[in-house]
Amino acid sequence: MATEDTRVPVTILTGFLGAGKTTLLNRILTEEHGLRIAVIENEFGEIGIDHELVINTDEELFEMNNGCICCTVRGDLIRILGNLMKRRDKFDHILIETTGLADPGPVVQTFFADEEMQDKLKVNAVVTLVDAKHILLHIDDSEEAKEQIAFADVIILNKSDLVTPAELDSLERRIRGMNALAKIHRTTNAQLPIANVLDVGGFNLDRAMELDPHFLEEEDDEHDHSHCDHEHGHCEHDHDHSDCDHEHGDCKHEEHHHHHHHHHDETVTSVALEHVGDCDGEKLNAWLSELLRTKGQDIFRTKGIVAVRNNPKRIVFQGVHMIMNAADGGPWGERQRKSVLVFIGRHLDRAELTKAFQACTL
Amino acid sequence: MGLKKYAAVQADDCILNVQWAGDHLCVTPVTGAILVVDKEGEITSALPDHGLGNGASSATPDLVATCGFDGRVRFHSLPACEQVAEVKLGRSVIERVVWSPDGQHLAVGFGKNLLILDRKGETVATFGEHQTSVTDAAWNPKNAREVASVSGGGARMWRLGATEPFAKFDWGGASLSVAWSPDGRWLVTGDQTASVHLYDFNRDYPLHIQGYETKVKAMAFSPDGKKLATGGSPMVTVWDCTPKNGPEGSTPGQLQFHQGDVEAIAWSPDGKYLATGDILGRLVLSANDKPVSAFQGENNITSLAWNPDGTLLAVGDGDGLVVVFQAV
């Protein structure tokens, strides 16, 4: 039996200047939701809310394993959150605001790469605010904007009243093409139920069953994926992930150095793969390990639910760059056994991924 | 030597640090009032907190400086505990303050700068700009005008009156804490990764010590500067700093007295005894790498401090309890 999860959820709020982060944060800080939320904001960021629950730090990156971008984490968060976690009077939720120009990767990686952070905190979601009117001006030439969209579990298309419905539809399609998994909300003045921000479980393997079925329908209309949804909550594994847990590729390669910024021709896309029937667990594990080891730099998020031969339980996993966590996702029961994998990243070669995945299927 | 419970005091929250200031003990919890306590355990004064969280305080026999998440530093006189100065440096978190050995200057890591304040809270020097936030500072015990700062991976050594560091070393990680050996020869940084860097002033040479199982959460030089004890995992590692090249190439003493991770270490002022405390609440007193006394508490031990004459050992825990032991 798993023990009760006492880890404090963390929500990472990203978005460009003017997208509405201040409005949203102010709402979260002042609205009556019964939660005690500490907000960590960048000292030099644009927000500067004067509130007793706001903590100012300086975004401070360091590489845990010599030069590997996927192991770049936020040192300030490790220290400040380490202090907060010692408190007797724990917070219900931690909200971390990043500057508009920040890559959300290191913030997320902090909670997977540092053991103490992993023990005490869990990432709820990356929430990205998008200025519906202005995003198109920088989406093509801003790597940060693409990364913020690619990493997101929730995308809030704010200021949606400033564009026409047709423009909004077009923008949503564009974003959906980049990130197939995020929940997209259209708002004005960042007005949306707080639960849509604070109760997402985007990294929660117990909730990994919520892979967005609509996406696959859009991707490939001939399949009906409606039955892969929303069975969760009975994942009583004890996080014995054997060799799947925290799979981490070789970080010593030169090509892993961070040199992809400011290339204007790199596109961010999502690739979803599906196979009705079982996979060969060993082959799949070997392929994913190799894929993330060699391409993890370009793969922001990975999610999947797989049916492994002779295993009555679903295997669910999620990854951030090269770091991957897997868990048993409860019995298949009466459901059709099938495997779904979703990758969000740059330079994704759909044909190659499909071929490699098919080689792991039975 | 054995340990006998002598006094106790309860603070509001997990103890961040305990420090003796003459006959008084300054007790800083992570939240709530900072307590000034006499050696009988009586609270002399409860100093105001620093908002969402306190930073580590620092005390001289006649002045205590407190800091925290509110970006402020406050000075209170001892033993009267009257506020003599308050400085609001800005919005940024202040994680700790450190008095110089002569008690004249206070080192404050504030954002990317190391600020030096005088006893009135006036800024007398700004050392920077570091690449990332200054996380800790340590003064040269042999020279009260020299101070080291650590930030992202490396250290800068500064001299009051100069604007550039007189020594430095860099590496590509991040440092959490720093200590300067009492003989002035060594500077040690505890890193975010499982390693320490030991800088030899004699050779202008940083030695990278790896092989730890965990982050090094506690480091203490013996009072003669000859030994460096480090902890983080259940094993306490004691390095011999006396050879020409220091611990380089040597095998450290490995003290396996604990089941839980050791997060607090303090040498007795005469250097004979090493007190170590772990997250399972066990306090061990050892001499010459052998345990001589132990005590089991209820909560994780977070901080240890001997009083100046080595007769009392204050032990702070994760539940806010501070027990003062008498050495018998």
PDB file of N, CA, C and O in Angstrom, chain A residues 244-297:
ATOM      1  N   CYS A 244      12.564   1.264 -14.556  1.00  0.00           N
ATOM      2  CA  CYS A 244      11.949   2.379 -15.283  1.00  0.00           C
ATOM      3  C   CYS A 244      12.138   3.696 -14.548  1.00  0.00           C
ATOM      4  O   CYS A 244      12.043   4.748 -15.123  1.00  0.00           O
ATOM      5  N   ASP A 245      12.358   3.603 -13.248  1.00  0.00           N
ATOM      6  CA  ASP A 245      12.310   4.802 -12.441  1.00  0.00           C
ATOM      7  C   ASP A 245      13.491   5.718 -12.736  1.00  0.00           C
ATOM      8  O   ASP A 245      14.627   5.286 -12.792  1.00  0.00           O
ATOM      9  N   HIS A 246      13.185   6.943 -12.923  1.00  0.00           N
ATOM     10  CA  HIS A 246      14.203   7.970 -13.101  1.00  0.00           C
ATOM     11  C   HIS A 246      15.243   7.535 -14.130  1.00  0.00           C
ATOM     12  O   HIS A 246      16.440   7.630 -13.916  1.00  0.00           O
ATOM     13  N   GLU A 247      14.759   7.025 -15.207  1.00  0.00           N
ATOM     14  CA  GLU A 247      15.663   6.682 -16.301  1.00  0.00           C
ATOM     15  C   GLU A 247      16.386   7.943 -16.703  1.00  0.00           C
ATOM     16  O   GLU A 247      15.800   8.987 -16.911  1.00  0.00           O
ATOM     17  N   HIS A 248      17.653   7.824 -16.815  1.00  0.00           N
ATOM     18  CA  HIS A 248      18.394   9.031 -17.104  1.00  0.00           C
ATOM     19  C   HIS A 248      19.517   8.704 -18.058  1.00  0.00           C
ATOM     20  O   HIS A 248      20.363   7.879 -17.769  1.00  0.00           O
ATOM     21  N   GLY A 249      19.485   9.344 -19.179  1.00  0.00           N
ATOM     22  CA  GLY A 249      20.476   9.035 -20.205  1.00  0.00           C
ATOM     23  C   GLY A 249      21.862   9.513 -19.832  1.00  0.00           C
ATOM     24  O   GLY A 249      22.072  10.173 -18.836  1.00  0.00           O
ATOM     25  N   ASP A 250      22.769   9.170 -20.650  1.00  0.00           N
ATOM     26  CA  ASP A 250      24.148   9.573 -20.466  1.00  0.00           C
ATOM     27  C   ASP A 250      24.252  11.070 -20.727  1.00  0.00           C
ATOM     28  O   ASP A 250      23.910  11.543 -21.796  1.00  0.00           O
ATOM     29  N   CYS A 251      24.704  11.805 -19.750  1.00  0.00           N
ATOM     30  CA  CYS A 251      24.693  13.264 -19.863  1.00  0.00           C
ATOM     31  C   CYS A 251      26.029  13.833 -20.286  1.00  0.00           C
ATOM     32  O   CYS A 251      26.300  14.997 -20.099  1.00  0.00           O
ATOM     33  N   LYS A 252      26.907  13.006 -20.772  1.00  0.00           N
ATOM     34  CA  LYS A 252      28.250  13.510 -21.026  1.00  0.00           C
ATOM     35  C   LYS A 252      28.468  13.970 -22.460  1.00  0.00           C
ATOM     36  O   LYS A 252      29.554  14.343 -22.831  1.00  0.00           O
ATOM     37  N   HIS A 253      27.426  13.882 -23.237  1.00  0.00           N
ATOM     38  CA  HIS A 253      27.627  14.219 -24.642  1.00  0.00           C
ATOM     39  C   HIS A 253      27.737  15.703 -24.877  1.00  0.00           C
ATOM     40  O   HIS A 253      26.996  16.489 -24.323  1.00  0.00           O
ATOM     41  N   GLU A 254      28.645  16.039 -25.722  1.00  0.00           N
ATOM     42  CA  GLU A 254      28.843  17.439 -26.059  1.00  0.00           C
ATOM     43  C   GLU A 254      27.570  18.080 -26.603  1.00  0.00           C
ATOM     44  O   GLU A 254      27.257  19.210 -26.307  1.00  0.00           O
ATOM     45  N   GLU A 255      26.856  17.299 -27.395  1.00  0.00           N
ATOM     46  CA  GLU A 255      25.702  17.892 -28.051  1.00  0.00           C
ATOM     47  C   GLU A 255      24.598  18.273 -27.071  1.00  0.00           C
ATOM     48  O   GLU A 255      23.647  18.921 -27.426  1.00  0.00           O
ATOM     49  N   HIS A 256      24.761  17.863 -25.828  1.00  0.00           N
ATOM     50  CA  HIS A 256      23.739  18.244 -24.864  1.00  0.00           C
ATOM     51  C   HIS A 256      23.907  19.649 -24.338  1.00  0.00           C
ATOM     52  O   HIS A 256      23.107  20.124 -23.580  1.00  0.00           O
ATOM     53  N   HIS A 257      24.978  20.260 -24.708  1.00  0.00           N
ATOM     54  CA  HIS A 257      25.127  21.641 -24.262  1.00  0.00           C
ATOM     55  C   HIS A 257      24.058  22.514 -24.905  1.00  0.00           C
ATOM     56  O   HIS A 257      23.592  22.252 -25.998  1.00  0.00           O
ATOM     57  N   HIS A 258      23.748  23.528 -24.201  1.00  0.00           N
ATOM     58  CA  HIS A 258      22.584  24.322 -24.555  1.00  0.00           C
ATOM     59  C   HIS A 258      22.919  25.280 -25.682  1.00  0.00           C
ATOM     60  O   HIS A 258      23.394  26.380 -25.452  1.00  0.00           O
ATOM     61  N   HIS A 259      22.738  24.835 -26.861  1.00  0.00           N
ATOM     62  CA  HIS A 259      23.096  25.726 -27.963  1.00  0.00           C
ATOM     63  C   HIS A 259      21.922  25.902 -28.925  1.00  0.00           C
ATOM     64  O   HIS A 259      22.097  26.270 -30.064  1.00  0.00           O
ATOM     65  N   HIS A 260      20.742  25.609 -28.470  1.00  0.00           N
ATOM     66  CA  HIS A 260      19.639  25.682 -29.408  1.00  0.00           C
ATOM     67  C   HIS A 260      18.870  27.000 -29.361  1.00  0.00           C
ATOM     68  O   HIS A 260      17.927  27.185 -30.092  1.00  0.00           O
ATOM     69  N   HIS A 261      19.269  27.886 -28.487  1.00  0.00           N
ATOM     70  CA  HIS A 261      18.523  29.135 -28.417  1.00  0.00           C
ATOM     71  C   HIS A 261      18.725  29.985 -29.677  1.00  0.00           C
ATOM     72  O   HIS A 261      19.775  29.976 -30.290  1.00  0.00           O
ATOM     73  N   HIS A 262      17.722  30.725 -29.964  1.00  0.00           N
ATOM     74  CA  HIS A 262      17.771  31.723 -31.023  1.00  0.00           C
ATOM     75  C   HIS A 262      17.922  31.142 -32.429  1.00  0.00           C
ATOM     76  O   HIS A 262      18.347  31.811 -33.338  1.00  0.00           O
ATOM     77  N   HIS A 263      17.582  29.890 -32.591  1.00  0.00           N
ATOM     78  CA  HIS A 263      17.448  29.361 -33.939  1.00  0.00           C
ATOM     79  C   HIS A 263      15.987  29.576 -34.315  1.00  0.00           C
ATOM     80  O   HIS A 263      15.096  29.208 -33.567  1.00  0.00           O
ATOM     81  N   HIS A 264      15.773  30.146 -35.455  1.00  0.00           N
ATOM     82  CA  HIS A 264      14.401  30.551 -35.758  1.00  0.00           C
ATOM     83  C   HIS A 264      13.599  29.508 -36.526  1.00  0.00           C
ATOM     84  O   HIS A 264      12.422  29.648 -36.718  1.00  0.00           O
ATOM     85  N   ASP A 265      14.280  28.462 -36.951  1.00  0.00           N
ATOM     86  CA  ASP A 265      13.577  27.519 -37.799  1.00  0.00           C
ATOM     87  C   ASP A 265      13.155  26.259 -37.054  1.00  0.00           C
ATOM     88  O   ASP A 265      12.751  25.284 -37.644  1.00  0.00           O
ATOM     89  N   GLU A 266      13.281  26.286 -35.752  1.00  0.00           N
ATOM     90  CA  GLU A 266      12.952  25.080 -35.026  1.00  0.00           C
ATOM     91  C   GLU A 266      11.495  25.116 -34.614  1.00  0.00           C
ATOM     92  O   GLU A 266      11.031  26.055 -33.992  1.00  0.00           O
ATOM     93  N   THR A 267      10.784  24.069 -34.948  1.00  0.00           N
ATOM     94  CA  THR A 267       9.382  24.052 -34.592  1.00  0.00           C
ATOM     95  C   THR A 267       9.143  23.077 -33.451  1.00  0.00           C
ATOM     96  O   THR A 267       9.843  22.093 -33.304  1.00  0.00           O
ATOM     97  N   VAL A 268       8.154  23.413 -32.673  1.00  0.00           N
ATOM     98  CA  VAL A 268       7.758  22.552 -31.567  1.00  0.00           C
ATOM     99  C   VAL A 268       6.475  21.847 -31.987  1.00  0.00           C
ATOM    100  O   VAL A 268       5.520  22.500 -32.421  1.00  0.00           O
ATOM    101  N   THR A 269       6.478  20.554 -31.875  1.00  0.00           N
ATOM    102  CA  THR A 269       5.287  19.802 -32.255  1.00  0.00           C
ATOM    103  C   THR A 269       5.015  18.708 -31.234  1.00  0.00           C
ATOM    104  O   THR A 269       5.855  18.417 -30.386  1.00  0.00           O
ATOM    105  N   SER A 270       3.842  18.121 -31.369  1.00  0.00           N
ATOM    106  CA  SER A 270       3.493  16.951 -30.561  1.00  0.00           C
ATOM    107  C   SER A 270       3.339  15.767 -31.493  1.00  0.00           C
ATOM    108  O   SER A 270       2.820  15.905 -32.602  1.00  0.00           O
ATOM    109  N   VAL A 271       3.793  14.628 -31.033  1.00  0.00           N
ATOM    110  CA  VAL A 271       3.569  13.400 -31.784  1.00  0.00           C
ATOM    111  C   VAL A 271       2.914  12.399 -30.835  1.00  0.00           C
ATOM    112  O   VAL A 271       3.433  12.150 -29.745  1.00  0.00           O
ATOM    113  N   ALA A 272       1.784  11.875 -31.259  1.00  0.00           N
ATOM    114  CA  ALA A 272       1.095  10.866 -30.458  1.00  0.00           C
ATOM    115  C   ALA A 272       1.133   9.547 -31.211  1.00  0.00           C
ATOM    116  O   ALA A 272       0.950   9.502 -32.427  1.00  0.00           O
ATOM    117  N   LEU A 273       1.401   8.480 -30.485  1.00  0.00           N
ATOM    118  CA  LEU A 273       1.478   7.155 -31.090  1.00  0.00           C
ATOM    119  C   LEU A 273       0.516   6.247 -30.339  1.00  0.00           C
ATOM    120  O   LEU A 273       0.387   6.334 -29.125  1.00  0.00           O
ATOM    121  N   GLU A 274      -0.129   5.370 -31.090  1.00  0.00           N
ATOM    122  CA  GLU A 274      -1.064   4.467 -30.432  1.00  0.00           C
ATOM    123  C   GLU A 274      -0.962   3.087 -31.042  1.00  0.00           C
ATOM    124  O   GLU A 274      -0.744   2.927 -32.246  1.00  0.00           O
ATOM    125  N   HIS A 275      -1.102   2.106 -30.186  1.00  0.00           N
ATOM    126  CA  HIS A 275      -1.113   0.722 -30.674  1.00  0.00           C
ATOM    127  C   HIS A 275      -2.152  -0.047 -29.865  1.00  0.00           C
ATOM    128  O   HIS A 275      -2.099  -0.081 -28.636  1.00  0.00           O
ATOM    129  N   VAL A 276      -3.095  -0.644 -30.558  1.00  0.00           N
ATOM    130  CA  VAL A 276      -4.080  -1.468 -29.867  1.00  0.00           C
ATOM    131  C   VAL A 276      -3.457  -2.850 -29.698  1.00  0.00           C
ATOM    132  O   VAL A 276      -3.079  -3.491 -30.676  1.00  0.00           O
ATOM    133  N   GLY A 277      -3.301  -3.245 -28.451  1.00  0.00           N
ATOM    134  CA  GLY A 277      -2.626  -4.509 -28.160  1.00  0.00           C
ATOM    135  C   GLY A 277      -1.422  -4.255 -27.278  1.00  0.00           C
ATOM    136  O   GLY A 277      -1.235  -3.147 -26.779  1.00  0.00           O
ATOM    137  N   ASP A 278      -0.605  -5.296 -27.113  1.00  0.00           N
ATOM    138  CA  ASP A 278       0.492  -5.213 -26.148  1.00  0.00           C
ATOM    139  C   ASP A 278       1.806  -4.755 -26.774  1.00  0.00           C
ATOM    140  O   ASP A 278       1.995  -4.826 -27.979  1.00  0.00           O
ATOM    141  N   CYS A 279       2.694  -4.329 -25.891  1.00  0.00           N
ATOM    142  CA  CYS A 279       4.059  -3.998 -26.273  1.00  0.00           C
ATOM    143  C   CYS A 279       5.004  -4.985 -25.606  1.00  0.00           C
ATOM    144  O   CYS A 279       4.687  -5.565 -24.575  1.00  0.00           O
ATOM    145  N   ASP A 280       6.180  -5.073 -26.184  1.00  0.00           N
ATOM    146  CA  ASP A 280       7.258  -5.814 -25.546  1.00  0.00           C
ATOM    147  C   ASP A 280       7.928  -4.832 -24.574  1.00  0.00           C
ATOM    148  O   ASP A 280       8.562  -3.871 -25.009  1.00  0.00           O
ATOM    149  N   GLY A 281       7.764  -5.087 -23.285  1.00  0.00           N
ATOM    150  CA  GLY A 281       8.238  -4.137 -22.268  1.00  0.00           C
ATOM    151  C   GLY A 281       9.724  -3.855 -22.356  1.00  0.00           C
ATOM    152  O   GLY A 281      10.166  -2.719 -22.224  1.00  0.00           O
ATOM    153  N   GLU A 282      10.491  -4.914 -22.592  1.00  0.00           N
ATOM    154  CA  GLU A 282      11.947  -4.719 -22.643  1.00  0.00           C
ATOM    155  C   GLU A 282      12.355  -3.870 -23.833  1.00  0.00           C
ATOM    156  O   GLU A 282      13.182  -2.976 -23.727  1.00  0.00           O
ATOM    157  N   LYS A 283      11.744  -4.193 -24.972  1.00  0.00           N
ATOM    158  CA  LYS A 283      12.074  -3.410 -26.181  1.00  0.00           C
ATOM    159  C   LYS A 283      11.664  -1.950 -26.009  1.00  0.00           C
ATOM    160  O   LYS A 283      12.397  -1.033 -26.382  1.00  0.00           O
ATOM    161  N   LEU A 284      10.474  -1.769 -25.464  1.00  0.00           N
ATOM    162  CA  LEU A 284       9.971  -0.411 -25.287  1.00  0.00           C
ATOM    163  C   LEU A 284      10.871   0.387 -24.346  1.00  0.00           C
ATOM    164  O   LEU A 284      11.232   1.535 -24.620  1.00  0.00           O
ATOM    165  N   ASN A 285      11.250  -0.260 -23.258  1.00  0.00           N
ATOM    166  CA  ASN A 285      12.107   0.395 -22.289  1.00  0.00           C
ATOM    167  C   ASN A 285      13.453   0.758 -22.915  1.00  0.00           C
ATOM    168  O   ASN A 285      13.973   1.874 -22.725  1.00  0.00           O
ATOM    169  N   ALA A 286      13.988  -0.182 -23.685  1.00  0.00           N
ATOM    170  CA  ALA A 286      15.288   0.069 -24.320  1.00  0.00           C
ATOM    171  C   ALA A 286      15.184   1.218 -25.324  1.00  0.00           C
ATOM    172  O   ALA A 286      16.050   2.097 -25.377  1.00  0.00           O
ATOM    173  N   TRP A 287      14.100   1.209 -26.085  1.00  0.00           N
ATOM    174  CA  TRP A 287      13.928   2.278 -27.082  1.00  0.00           C
ATOM    175  C   TRP A 287      13.757   3.639 -26.406  1.00  0.00           C
ATOM    176  O   TRP A 287      14.412   4.619 -26.775  1.00  0.00           O
ATOM    177  N   LEU A 288      12.884   3.699 -25.417  1.00  0.00           N
ATOM    178  CA  LEU A 288      12.635   4.989 -24.756  1.00  0.00           C
ATOM    179  C   LEU A 288      13.898   5.500 -24.063  1.00  0.00           C
ATOM    180  O   LEU A 288      14.197   6.688 -24.106  1.00  0.00           O
ATOM    181  N   SER A 289      14.631   4.586 -23.447  1.00  0.00           N
ATOM    182  CA  SER A 289      15.870   4.999 -22.779  1.00  0.00           C
ATOM    183  C   SER A 289      16.839   5.596 -23.795  1.00  0.00           C
ATOM    184  O   SER A 289      17.435   6.650 -23.553  1.00  0.00           O
ATOM    185  N   GLU A 290      16.970   4.901 -24.898  1.00  0.00           N
ATOM    186  CA  GLU A 290      17.884   5.372 -25.936  1.00  0.00           C
ATOM    187  C   GLU A 290      17.395   6.695 -26.542  1.00  0.00           C
ATOM    188  O   GLU A 290      18.161   7.634 -26.759  1.00  0.00           O
ATOM    189  N   LEU A 291      16.081   6.752 -26.780  1.00  0.00           N
ATOM    190  CA  LEU A 291      15.503   7.964 -27.364  1.00  0.00           C
ATOM    191  C   LEU A 291      15.749   9.170 -26.464  1.00  0.00           C
ATOM    192  O   LEU A 291      16.188  10.228 -26.922  1.00  0.00           O
ATOM    193  N   LEU A 292      15.479   9.006 -25.197  1.00  0.00           N
ATOM    194  CA  LEU A 292      15.627  10.142 -24.283  1.00  0.00           C
ATOM    195  C   LEU A 292      17.098  10.449 -24.038  1.00  0.00           C
ATOM    196  O   LEU A 292      17.475  11.591 -23.805  1.00  0.00           O
ATOM    197  N   ARG A 293      17.925   9.411 -24.098  1.00  0.00           N
ATOM    198  CA  ARG A 293      19.356   9.650 -23.913  1.00  0.00           C
ATOM    199  C   ARG A 293      19.918  10.493 -25.054  1.00  0.00           C
ATOM    200  O   ARG A 293      20.704  11.408 -24.835  1.00  0.00           O
ATOM    201  N   THR A 294      19.466  10.177 -26.256  1.00  0.00           N
ATOM    202  CA  THR A 294      20.041  10.864 -27.416  1.00  0.00           C
ATOM    203  C   THR A 294      19.246  12.093 -27.844  1.00  0.00           C
ATOM    204  O   THR A 294      19.798  13.040 -28.368  1.00  0.00           O
ATOM    205  N   LYS A 295      17.919  12.082 -27.604  1.00  0.00           N
ATOM    206  CA  LYS A 295      17.091  13.192 -28.088  1.00  0.00           C
ATOM    207  C   LYS A 295      16.407  13.953 -26.948  1.00  0.00           C
ATOM    208  O   LYS A 295      15.593  14.827 -27.200  1.00  0.00           O
ATOM    209  N   GLY A 296      16.743  13.568 -25.729  1.00  0.00           N
ATOM    210  CA  GLY A 296      16.053  14.155 -24.572  1.00  0.00           C
ATOM    211  C   GLY A 296      16.150  15.666 -24.510  1.00  0.00           C
ATOM    212  O   GLY A 296      15.279  16.340 -23.978  1.00  0.00           O
ATOM    213  N   GLN A 297      17.217  16.168 -25.065  1.00  0.00           N
ATOM    214  CA  GLN A 297      17.394  17.619 -25.098  1.00  0.00           C
ATOM    215  C   GLN A 297      16.233  18.298 -25.819  1.00  0.00           C
ATOM    216  O   GLN A 297      15.790  19.372 -25.423  1.00  0.00           O
TER     217      GLN A 297
END
